[in-house]
mmCIF file of C-alpha atoms in Angstrom:
data_model
loop_
_atom_site.group_PDB
_atom_site.id
_atom_site.type_symbol
_atom_site.label_atom_id
_atom_site.label_comp_id
_atom_site.label_asym_id
_atom_site.label_seq_id
_atom_site.Cartn_x
_atom_site.Cartn_y
_atom_site.Cartn_z
ATOM 1 C CA MET A 1 14.444 23.159 -19.898
ATOM 2 C CA ALA A 2 14.863 26.904 -19.347
ATOM 3 C CA THR A 3 14.367 27.494 -23.082
ATOM 4 C CA SER A 4 11.146 25.491 -23.171
ATOM 5 C CA VAL A 5 9.819 27.362 -20.147
ATOM 6 C CA ALA A 6 10.638 30.696 -21.779
ATOM 7 C CA GLU A 7 8.941 29.625 -25.006
ATOM 8 C CA ALA A 8 5.858 28.500 -23.094
ATOM 9 C CA ALA A 9 5.739 31.833 -21.288
ATOM 10 C CA ALA A 10 6.038 33.652 -24.611
ATOM 11 C CA ARG A 11 3.128 31.680 -26.048
ATOM 12 C CA ALA A 12 0.971 32.444 -23.025
ATOM 13 C CA LEU A 13 -1.403 35.340 -22.653
ATOM 14 C CA PRO A 14 0.032 38.834 -22.101
ATOM 15 C CA ASN A 15 -1.192 38.896 -18.500
ATOM 16 C CA PHE A 16 0.433 35.540 -17.654
ATOM 17 C CA ARG A 17 2.729 36.045 -14.688
ATOM 18 C CA THR A 18 4.634 33.561 -12.603
ATOM 19 C CA GLY A 19 5.453 33.832 -8.949
ATOM 20 C CA ALA A 20 8.762 35.164 -7.706
ATOM 21 C CA LYS A 21 8.951 33.223 -4.438
ATOM 22 C CA GLN A 22 12.409 31.971 -3.564
ATOM 23 C CA ILE A 23 12.113 28.842 -1.423
ATOM 24 C CA PHE A 24 15.298 27.180 -0.203
ATOM 25 C CA LEU A 25 15.234 23.607 1.123
ATOM 26 C CA PRO A 26 11.461 23.162 0.699
ATOM 27 C CA ASN A 27 9.684 20.549 2.774
ATOM 28 C CA HIS A 28 6.359 20.578 0.923
ATOM 29 C CA VAL A 29 4.847 17.205 0.056
ATOM 30 C CA ILE A 30 2.755 17.151 -3.131
ATOM 31 C CA THR A 31 1.115 13.837 -4.037
ATOM 32 C CA PHE A 32 -0.138 12.961 -7.518
ATOM 33 C CA ILE A 33 -3.202 10.723 -7.083
ATOM 34 C CA ARG A 34 -4.305 8.076 -9.552
ATOM 35 C CA PRO A 35 -7.543 9.256 -11.222
ATOM 36 C CA LYS A 36 -10.897 7.587 -10.850
ATOM 37 C CA PRO A 37 -12.114 5.270 -13.644
ATOM 38 C CA LYS A 38 -14.331 7.881 -15.341
ATOM 39 C CA GLN A 39 -12.069 10.890 -14.856
ATOM 40 C CA PRO A 40 -10.909 12.547 -18.130
ATOM 41 C CA PRO A 41 -7.172 12.278 -18.914
ATOM 42 C CA ASN A 42 -6.763 16.073 -19.032
ATOM 43 C CA LEU A 43 -7.610 16.389 -15.312
ATOM 44 C CA ALA A 44 -5.009 15.637 -12.654
ATOM 45 C CA THR A 45 -5.620 15.436 -8.903
ATOM 46 C CA PHE A 46 -3.027 16.450 -6.311
ATOM 47 C CA VAL A 47 -2.875 16.466 -2.517
ATOM 48 C CA VAL A 48 -1.131 19.667 -1.452
ATOM 49 C CA PRO A 49 -0.304 21.355 1.874
ATOM 50 C CA LEU A 50 -2.982 23.512 3.449
ATOM 51 C CA THR A 51 -0.823 26.591 2.886
ATOM 52 C CA PHE A 52 -0.743 26.083 -0.892
ATOM 53 C CA ASN A 53 -2.877 28.189 -3.215
ATOM 54 C CA LYS A 54 -3.748 27.732 -6.869
ATOM 55 C CA LEU A 55 -0.890 29.876 -8.146
ATOM 56 C CA ASP A 56 1.631 27.936 -6.072
ATOM 57 C CA LEU A 57 0.639 24.641 -7.674
ATOM 58 C CA ARG A 58 0.529 26.187 -11.145
ATOM 59 C CA ASP A 59 4.030 27.649 -10.764
ATOM 60 C CA TYR A 60 5.318 24.396 -9.269
ATOM 61 C CA LEU A 61 4.153 22.327 -12.239
ATOM 62 C CA PHE A 62 5.289 24.976 -14.714
ATOM 63 C CA HIS A 63 8.836 25.463 -13.426
ATOM 64 C CA ALA A 64 9.609 21.966 -12.101
ATOM 65 C CA TYR A 65 8.034 19.777 -14.813
ATOM 66 C CA ASN A 66 7.300 22.224 -17.667
ATOM 67 C CA VAL A 67 3.600 21.317 -17.447
ATOM 68 C CA GLU A 68 1.176 24.003 -18.543
ATOM 69 C CA VAL A 69 -2.069 24.300 -16.610
ATOM 70 C CA LEU A 70 -5.238 25.888 -17.946
ATOM 71 C CA ALA A 71 -7.321 25.958 -14.751
ATOM 72 C CA VAL A 72 -7.056 24.941 -11.104
ATOM 73 C CA ARG A 73 -9.827 23.986 -8.694
ATOM 74 C CA SER A 74 -9.192 23.509 -4.989
ATOM 75 C CA PHE A 75 -11.239 22.077 -2.143
ATOM 76 C CA ILE A 76 -10.690 20.828 1.395
ATOM 77 C CA ASN A 77 -11.729 17.403 2.638
ATOM 78 C CA GLU A 78 -12.747 17.194 6.276
ATOM 79 C CA ARG A 79 -11.722 13.982 7.948
ATOM 80 C CA ALA A 80 -14.206 11.866 9.862
ATOM 81 C CA PRO A 81 -13.965 12.033 13.668
ATOM 82 C CA VAL A 82 -11.891 9.273 15.238
ATOM 83 C CA ARG A 83 -11.333 8.128 18.787
ATOM 84 C CA ASP A 84 -8.024 7.943 20.585
ATOM 85 C CA GLY A 85 -8.005 4.276 21.574
ATOM 86 C CA ASP A 86 -11.000 2.386 22.931
ATOM 87 C CA ARG A 87 -11.943 4.913 25.625
ATOM 88 C CA GLY A 88 -10.070 8.030 24.573
ATOM 89 C CA LYS A 89 -11.444 11.352 23.462
ATOM 90 C CA TRP A 90 -12.965 11.957 20.075
ATOM 91 C CA TYR A 91 -11.096 14.301 17.768
ATOM 92 C CA ARG A 92 -11.092 15.279 14.118
ATOM 93 C CA PRO A 93 -7.825 14.746 12.215
ATOM 94 C CA ARG A 94 -6.279 17.526 10.220
ATOM 95 C CA SER A 95 -8.127 18.388 7.028
ATOM 96 C CA GLN A 96 -6.739 17.520 3.613
ATOM 97 C CA LYS A 97 -6.430 20.017 0.778
ATOM 98 C CA MET A 98 -6.776 18.751 -2.777
ATOM 99 C CA MET A 99 -6.488 20.444 -6.157
ATOM 100 C CA ILE A 100 -7.686 19.372 -9.584
ATOM 101 C CA VAL A 101 -5.812 20.946 -12.486
ATOM 102 C CA GLU A 102 -6.792 21.026 -16.139
ATOM 103 C CA LEU A 103 -3.775 20.075 -18.231
ATOM 104 C CA GLU A 104 -3.057 21.422 -21.685
ATOM 105 C CA LYS A 105 -1.689 18.016 -22.711
ATOM 106 C CA ALA A 106 -3.566 14.969 -21.481
ATOM 107 C CA PHE A 107 -1.723 12.433 -19.341
ATOM 108 C CA VAL A 108 -2.827 8.784 -19.335
ATOM 109 C CA TRP A 109 -1.796 6.660 -16.387
ATOM 110 C CA PRO A 110 -0.213 3.282 -17.227
ATOM 111 C CA GLU A 111 -2.221 0.170 -16.524
ATOM 112 C CA PRO A 112 -1.389 -1.579 -13.236
ATOM 113 C CA PRO A 113 0.639 -4.793 -13.602
ATOM 114 C CA ALA A 114 -1.124 -8.137 -13.654
ATOM 115 C CA GLU A 115 -1.358 -10.350 -10.587
ATOM 116 C CA ASP A 116 1.375 -12.733 -11.767
ATOM 117 C CA ALA A 117 3.737 -9.835 -12.531
ATOM 118 C CA ARG A 118 3.466 -8.498 -8.977
ATOM 119 C CA GLU A 119 5.164 -11.493 -7.381
ATOM 120 C CA ASP A 120 8.597 -9.945 -7.940
ATOM 121 C CA PHE A 121 7.532 -6.987 -5.792
ATOM 122 C CA ASP A 122 6.378 -9.170 -2.858
ATOM 123 C CA TYR A 123 2.777 -8.212 -3.576
ATOM 124 C CA ASN A 124 1.360 -11.238 -1.764
ATOM 125 C CA THR A 125 2.892 -10.110 1.525
ATOM 126 C CA PHE A 126 1.544 -6.612 0.991
ATOM 127 C CA ARG A 127 -1.929 -7.989 0.244
ATOM 128 C CA ARG A 128 -1.931 -10.174 3.366
ATOM 129 C CA ASN A 129 -0.846 -7.244 5.505
ATOM 130 C CA LEU A 130 -3.561 -5.091 3.959
ATOM 131 C CA GLN A 131 -6.239 -7.707 4.628
ATOM 132 C CA THR A 132 -5.047 -8.089 8.219
ATOM 133 C CA ARG A 133 -5.140 -4.327 8.725
ATOM 134 C CA GLU A 134 -8.642 -4.067 7.264
ATOM 135 C CA ALA A 135 -9.899 -6.911 9.453
ATOM 136 C CA ARG A 136 -8.373 -5.270 12.531
ATOM 137 C CA ASP A 137 -9.973 -1.929 11.695
ATOM 138 C CA ALA A 138 -13.352 -3.588 11.140
ATOM 139 C CA GLU A 139 -13.104 -5.377 14.496
ATOM 140 C CA PHE A 140 -12.128 -2.126 16.210
ATOM 141 C CA THR A 141 -15.131 -0.346 14.671
ATOM 142 C CA ARG A 142 -17.448 -3.151 15.772
ATOM 143 C CA ARG A 143 -16.180 -3.029 19.342
ATOM 144 C CA ARG A 144 -16.512 0.731 19.410
ATOM 145 C CA LYS A 145 -20.171 0.404 18.461
ATOM 146 C CA GLY A 146 -20.733 -2.156 21.207
ATOM 147 C CA GLU A 147 -21.470 -5.031 18.849
ATOM 148 C CA ILE A 148 -20.501 -8.572 19.801
ATOM 149 C CA ALA A 149 -18.870 -10.654 17.092
ATOM 150 C CA LEU A 150 -20.605 -14.024 16.746
ATOM 151 C CA ARG A 151 -18.535 -17.131 16.261
ATOM 152 C CA THR A 152 -20.593 -18.207 13.274
ATOM 153 C CA GLU A 153 -19.908 -14.926 11.482
ATOM 154 C CA ALA A 154 -16.133 -15.163 11.839
ATOM 155 C CA LYS A 155 -14.165 -16.311 8.814
ATOM 156 C CA VAL A 156 -12.544 -19.711 9.279
ATOM 157 C CA PRO A 157 -8.764 -19.530 8.702
ATOM 158 C CA GLN A 158 -7.195 -21.821 6.135
ATOM 159 C CA GLN A 159 -5.111 -23.561 8.800
ATOM 160 C CA ARG A 160 -8.220 -24.666 10.677
ATOM 161 C CA LYS A 161 -9.757 -25.973 7.448
ATOM 162 C CA THR A 162 -6.656 -28.053 6.750
ATOM 163 C CA LEU A 163 -6.571 -29.363 10.322
ATOM 164 C CA ARG A 164 -10.253 -30.302 10.090
ATOM 165 C CA LYS A 165 -9.637 -32.296 6.895
ATOM 166 C CA GLN A 166 -6.726 -34.146 8.470
ATOM 167 C CA ALA A 167 -8.791 -35.006 11.554
ATOM 168 C CA ALA A 168 -11.648 -36.292 9.383
ATOM 169 C CA ALA A 169 -9.235 -38.445 7.375
ATOM 170 C CA ILE A 170 -7.840 -39.995 10.571
ATOM 171 C CA LEU A 171 -11.315 -40.732 11.961
ATOM 172 C CA ASN A 172 -12.471 -42.329 8.712
ATOM 173 C CA SER A 173 -9.373 -44.513 8.294
ATOM 174 C CA GLU A 174 -9.434 -48.138 9.471
ATOM 175 C CA GLU A 175 -5.966 -48.130 11.029
ATOM 176 C CA GLY A 176 -6.623 -45.051 13.116
ATOM 177 C CA TRP A 177 -3.970 -42.743 14.477
ATOM 178 C CA SER A 178 -0.676 -43.756 16.033
ATOM 179 C CA ASN A 179 2.325 -41.776 17.084
ATOM 180 C CA ARG A 180 4.536 -44.367 15.378
ATOM 181 C CA SER A 181 2.896 -43.950 11.982
ATOM 182 C CA GLY A 182 5.427 -43.817 9.182
ATOM 183 C CA VAL A 183 8.326 -44.988 11.418
ATOM 184 C CA LYS A 184 9.948 -48.325 10.603
ATOM 185 C CA GLU A 185 11.021 -50.538 13.488
ATOM 186 C CA ASP A 186 14.674 -51.592 13.536
ATOM 187 C CA ASP A 187 16.594 -54.248 15.421
ATOM 188 C CA GLY A 188 18.321 -51.731 17.623
ATOM 189 C CA ALA A 189 21.775 -52.442 16.177
ATOM 190 C CA TRP A 190 24.213 -49.603 15.878
ATOM 191 C CA LYS A 191 24.986 -48.618 12.305
ATOM 192 C CA GLU A 192 28.000 -46.599 11.308
ATOM 193 C CA VAL A 193 26.957 -43.575 9.368
ATOM 194 C CA GLU A 194 30.366 -42.544 8.107
ATOM 195 C CA GLU A 195 33.528 -44.562 7.739
ATOM 196 C CA GLU A 196 36.513 -43.731 9.864
ATOM 197 C CA MET A 197 38.881 -41.487 8.004
ATOM 198 C CA LYS A 198 42.456 -40.686 8.904
ATOM 199 C CA VAL A 199 43.166 -37.006 8.784
ATOM 200 C CA PRO A 200 46.780 -36.314 7.756
ATOM 201 C CA ARG A 201 48.693 -34.082 10.076
ATOM 202 C CA GLY A 202 50.317 -30.967 8.789
ATOM 203 C CA LYS A 203 54.021 -30.841 8.241
ATOM 204 C CA GLN A 204 55.991 -29.475 11.140
#
């Protein structure tokens, strides 16, 4: 890898210089974000710490992954104000710094797996948790605005739909409902379930 980095530096422009920072036990978190549908494959988006500059990201990709970068653009996203609880103070979360780099060699993200292939990764549980979290956030936003959720607008759970069908089937049946349905009457005689077996004693 050191040879490839040296060759890449030799092919670069005469004024190409890399940083000389020596960082021991780094705690920086750099996130590679999946591109948008219409984003070209030669552009890569990263979420970097607020203390990072363009040269830091360029040197990081160059030395760690041997990825050559032609240009770097950086911008800061301001977060929307949020409230601490229902009646807490409003505050603005910490801003997020992002960088878009132009790669010399294009990188194409792999296609996400199909729905049936995600069952091995417990994707259904993740999807249910995500839907529950989104519904909770939507309800919290509605309460914060002072809106009252109507009963007719609420989504009927699947369990209530199933219970409603069972109740309709019982009401429409001629026999009606009984707590002894499906239970056969017996004569009350005791029946031996298992035969008596003699267990041999161990030798003394």
